[in-house]
Coordinates of C-alpha atoms in Angstrom, one line a residue:
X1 CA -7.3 -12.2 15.9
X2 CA -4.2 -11.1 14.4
X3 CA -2.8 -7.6 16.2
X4 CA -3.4 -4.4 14.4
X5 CA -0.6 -3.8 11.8
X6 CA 0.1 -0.2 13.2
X7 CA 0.9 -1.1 16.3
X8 CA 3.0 -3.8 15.1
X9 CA 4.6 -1.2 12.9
X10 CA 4.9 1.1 16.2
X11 CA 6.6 -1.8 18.4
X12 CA 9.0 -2.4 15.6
X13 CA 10.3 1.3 14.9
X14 CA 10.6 1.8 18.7
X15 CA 12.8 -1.6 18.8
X16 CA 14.8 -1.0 15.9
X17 CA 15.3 2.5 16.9
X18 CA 16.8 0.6 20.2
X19 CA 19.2 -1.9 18.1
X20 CA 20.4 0.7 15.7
X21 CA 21.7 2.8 19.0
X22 CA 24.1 -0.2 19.3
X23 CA 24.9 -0.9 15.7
X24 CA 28.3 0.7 14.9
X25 CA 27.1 2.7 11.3
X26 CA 30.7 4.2 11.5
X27 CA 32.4 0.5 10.3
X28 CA 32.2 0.7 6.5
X29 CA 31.4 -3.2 6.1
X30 CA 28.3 -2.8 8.6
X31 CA 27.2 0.2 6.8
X32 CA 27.6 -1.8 3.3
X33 CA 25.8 -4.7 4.9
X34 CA 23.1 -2.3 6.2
X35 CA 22.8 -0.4 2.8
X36 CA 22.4 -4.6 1.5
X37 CA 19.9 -5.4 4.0
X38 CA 17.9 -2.5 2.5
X39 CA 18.4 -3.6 -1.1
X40 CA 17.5 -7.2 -0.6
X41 CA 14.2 -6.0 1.3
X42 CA 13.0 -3.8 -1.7
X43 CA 14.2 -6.5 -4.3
X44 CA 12.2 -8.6 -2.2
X45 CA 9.3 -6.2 -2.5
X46 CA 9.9 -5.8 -6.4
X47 CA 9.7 -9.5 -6.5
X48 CA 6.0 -9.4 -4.6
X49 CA 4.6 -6.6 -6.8
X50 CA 5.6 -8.5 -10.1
X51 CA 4.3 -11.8 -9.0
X52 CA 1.0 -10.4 -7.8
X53 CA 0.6 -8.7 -11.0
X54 CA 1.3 -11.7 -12.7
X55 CA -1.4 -13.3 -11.1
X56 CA -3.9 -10.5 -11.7
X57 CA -3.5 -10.8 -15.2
X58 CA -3.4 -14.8 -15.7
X59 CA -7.4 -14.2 -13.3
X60 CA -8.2 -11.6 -16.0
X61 CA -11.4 -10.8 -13.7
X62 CA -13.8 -8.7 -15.7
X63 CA -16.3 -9.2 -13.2
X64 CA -18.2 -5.1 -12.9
X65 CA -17.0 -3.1 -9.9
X66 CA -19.5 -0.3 -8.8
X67 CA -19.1 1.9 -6.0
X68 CA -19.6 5.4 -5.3
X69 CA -15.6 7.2 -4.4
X70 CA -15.7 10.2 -1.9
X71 CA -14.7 13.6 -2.4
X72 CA -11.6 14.9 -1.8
X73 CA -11.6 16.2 1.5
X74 CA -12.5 19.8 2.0
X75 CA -13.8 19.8 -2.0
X76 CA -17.1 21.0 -3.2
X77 CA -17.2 18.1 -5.2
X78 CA -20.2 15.6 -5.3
X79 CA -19.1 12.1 -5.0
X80 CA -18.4 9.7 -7.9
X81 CA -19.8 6.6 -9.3
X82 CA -16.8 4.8 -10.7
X83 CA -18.1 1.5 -12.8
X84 CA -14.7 -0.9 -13.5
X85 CA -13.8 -4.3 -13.5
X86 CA -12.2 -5.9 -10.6
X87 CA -9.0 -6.5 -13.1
X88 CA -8.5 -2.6 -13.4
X89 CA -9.5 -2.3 -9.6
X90 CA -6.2 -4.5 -8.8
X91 CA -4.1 -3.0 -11.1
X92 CA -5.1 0.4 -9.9
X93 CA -4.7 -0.5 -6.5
X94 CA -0.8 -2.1 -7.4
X95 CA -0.1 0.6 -9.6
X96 CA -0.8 2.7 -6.0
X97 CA 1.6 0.1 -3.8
X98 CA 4.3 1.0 -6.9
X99 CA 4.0 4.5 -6.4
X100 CA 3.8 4.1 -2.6
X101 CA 7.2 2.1 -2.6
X102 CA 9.2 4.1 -5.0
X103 CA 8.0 7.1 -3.2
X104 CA 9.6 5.8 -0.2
X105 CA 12.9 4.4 -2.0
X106 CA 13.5 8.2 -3.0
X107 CA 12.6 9.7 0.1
X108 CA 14.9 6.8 1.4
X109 CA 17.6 7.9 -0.9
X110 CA 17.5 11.9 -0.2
X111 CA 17.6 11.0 3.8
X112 CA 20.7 8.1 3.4
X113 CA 22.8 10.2 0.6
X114 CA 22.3 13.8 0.8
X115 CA 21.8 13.8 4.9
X116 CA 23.6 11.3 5.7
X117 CA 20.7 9.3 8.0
X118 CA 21.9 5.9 8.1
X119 CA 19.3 4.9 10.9
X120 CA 16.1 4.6 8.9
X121 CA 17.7 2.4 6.6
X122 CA 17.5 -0.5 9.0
X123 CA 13.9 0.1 10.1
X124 CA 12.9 0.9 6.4
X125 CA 14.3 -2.7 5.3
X126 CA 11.8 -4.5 7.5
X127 CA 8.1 -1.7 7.4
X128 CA 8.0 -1.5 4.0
X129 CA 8.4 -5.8 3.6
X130 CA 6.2 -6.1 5.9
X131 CA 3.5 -4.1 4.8
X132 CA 4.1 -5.7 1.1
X133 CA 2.7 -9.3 3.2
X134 CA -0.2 -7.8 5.1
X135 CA -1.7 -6.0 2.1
X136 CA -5.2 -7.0 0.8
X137 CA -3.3 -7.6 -3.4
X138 CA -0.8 -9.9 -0.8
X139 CA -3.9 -11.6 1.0
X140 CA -5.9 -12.3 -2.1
X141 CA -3.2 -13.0 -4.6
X142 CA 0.1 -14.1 -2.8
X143 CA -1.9 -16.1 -0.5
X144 CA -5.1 -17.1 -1.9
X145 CA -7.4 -15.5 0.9
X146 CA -11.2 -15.4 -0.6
X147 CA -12.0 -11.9 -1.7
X148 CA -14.4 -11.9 1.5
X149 CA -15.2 -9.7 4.4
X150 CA -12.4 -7.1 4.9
X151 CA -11.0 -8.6 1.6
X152 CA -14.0 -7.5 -0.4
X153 CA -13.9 -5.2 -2.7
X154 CA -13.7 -1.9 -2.9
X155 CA -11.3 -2.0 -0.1
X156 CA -11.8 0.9 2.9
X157 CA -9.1 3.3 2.0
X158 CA -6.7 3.3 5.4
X159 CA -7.2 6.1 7.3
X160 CA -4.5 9.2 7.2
X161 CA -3.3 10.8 9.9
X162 CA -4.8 10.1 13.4
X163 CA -7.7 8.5 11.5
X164 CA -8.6 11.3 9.6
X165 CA -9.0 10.1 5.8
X166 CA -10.7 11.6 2.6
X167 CA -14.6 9.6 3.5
X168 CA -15.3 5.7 2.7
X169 CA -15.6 3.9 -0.6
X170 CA -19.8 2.6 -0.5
X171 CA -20.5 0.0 -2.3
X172 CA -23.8 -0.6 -1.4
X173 CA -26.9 -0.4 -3.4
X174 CA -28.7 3.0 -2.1
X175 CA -25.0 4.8 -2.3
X176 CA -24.5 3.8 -6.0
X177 CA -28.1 4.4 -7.1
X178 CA -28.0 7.5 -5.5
X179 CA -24.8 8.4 -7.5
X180 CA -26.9 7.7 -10.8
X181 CA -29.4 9.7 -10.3
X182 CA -27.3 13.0 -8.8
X183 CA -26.0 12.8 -12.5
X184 CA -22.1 11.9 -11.4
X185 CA -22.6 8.3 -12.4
X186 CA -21.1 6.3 -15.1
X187 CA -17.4 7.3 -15.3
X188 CA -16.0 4.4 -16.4
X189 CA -12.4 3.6 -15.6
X190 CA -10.2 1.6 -17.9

């Protein structure tokens, strides 16, 4: 059984967090080769994404997605039938790890240029990779995992804080017919 990725995330922050205590940020060249480390890790990343979503679109898999997508939390809302292919499912999912990663490249940016944190440049070249690996586009498409079990689709959305995120994507039969009948069925997504 492979350990859970957040505490593997947890173990590394709190080790990094020891090592960059003894890095000397101060030397221009080991801050350039810091500020490199953290390039190369998001090129890296860039490289994943494209190559996954060239693989999404050589599969083309117009196989029909259903399932039934919660409300936002603390919304009135009914839940939703969303009716897609597995193709869009991917992309939409990528298009998410894009916006997730570029999110975190500016946040990145503000922190290292504007405040000066040098720090979280050396512990945000190596999270960031790694979750690129362990992600279920990674498992399917980089390394050719089945799209079984935890890998089946729709994926459980990963919990927020402490646990706490917006309800579960159902995919099973009573959800989804009960979705047709409540009248919010049938939004198709391209």
């Amino acid at each position: 059984m492979a350990p859970n990725p957040q505490i593997t995330n947890l173990v590394i922050i709190l080790g990094m967090m020891q090592v960059s205590k003894k890095i000397p940020f101060d030397d221009p060249q080991v801050l350039m080769g810091v500020r490199g480390l953290y390039l190369l890790s998001n090129v890296i990343i860039v490289g994943i994404y494209l190559y996954i979503q060239s693989k999404i679109n050589a599969k083309k898999d117009m196989t029909t997605l259903k399932y039934v997508e919660p409300a936002p939390m603390g919304s009135a809302e009914e839940p939703k039938l969303i009716t897609t292919t597995v193709h869009s499912y991917d992309l939409q999912q990528l298009r998410a790890l894009w916006k997730s990663q570029l999110m975190g490249v500016g946040m990145m940016g503000v922190m290292h240029l504007y405040f000066k944190y040098t720090n979280p440049l050396l512990i945000q070249s190596i999270i960031p990779l790694k979750g690129a690996f362990e992600g279920n586009l990674a498992k399917i498409h980089l390394f050719g995992s089945p799209a079984i079990g935890d890998l089946k689709r729709p994926w459980k959305a990963a919990g927020g804080f402490m646990g706490m995120g917006q309800g579960e994507v159902k995919a099973d039969k009573k959800s989804i017919e009960q979705a047709e009948r409540s009248g919010t069925g049938g939004v198709k997504e391209e």
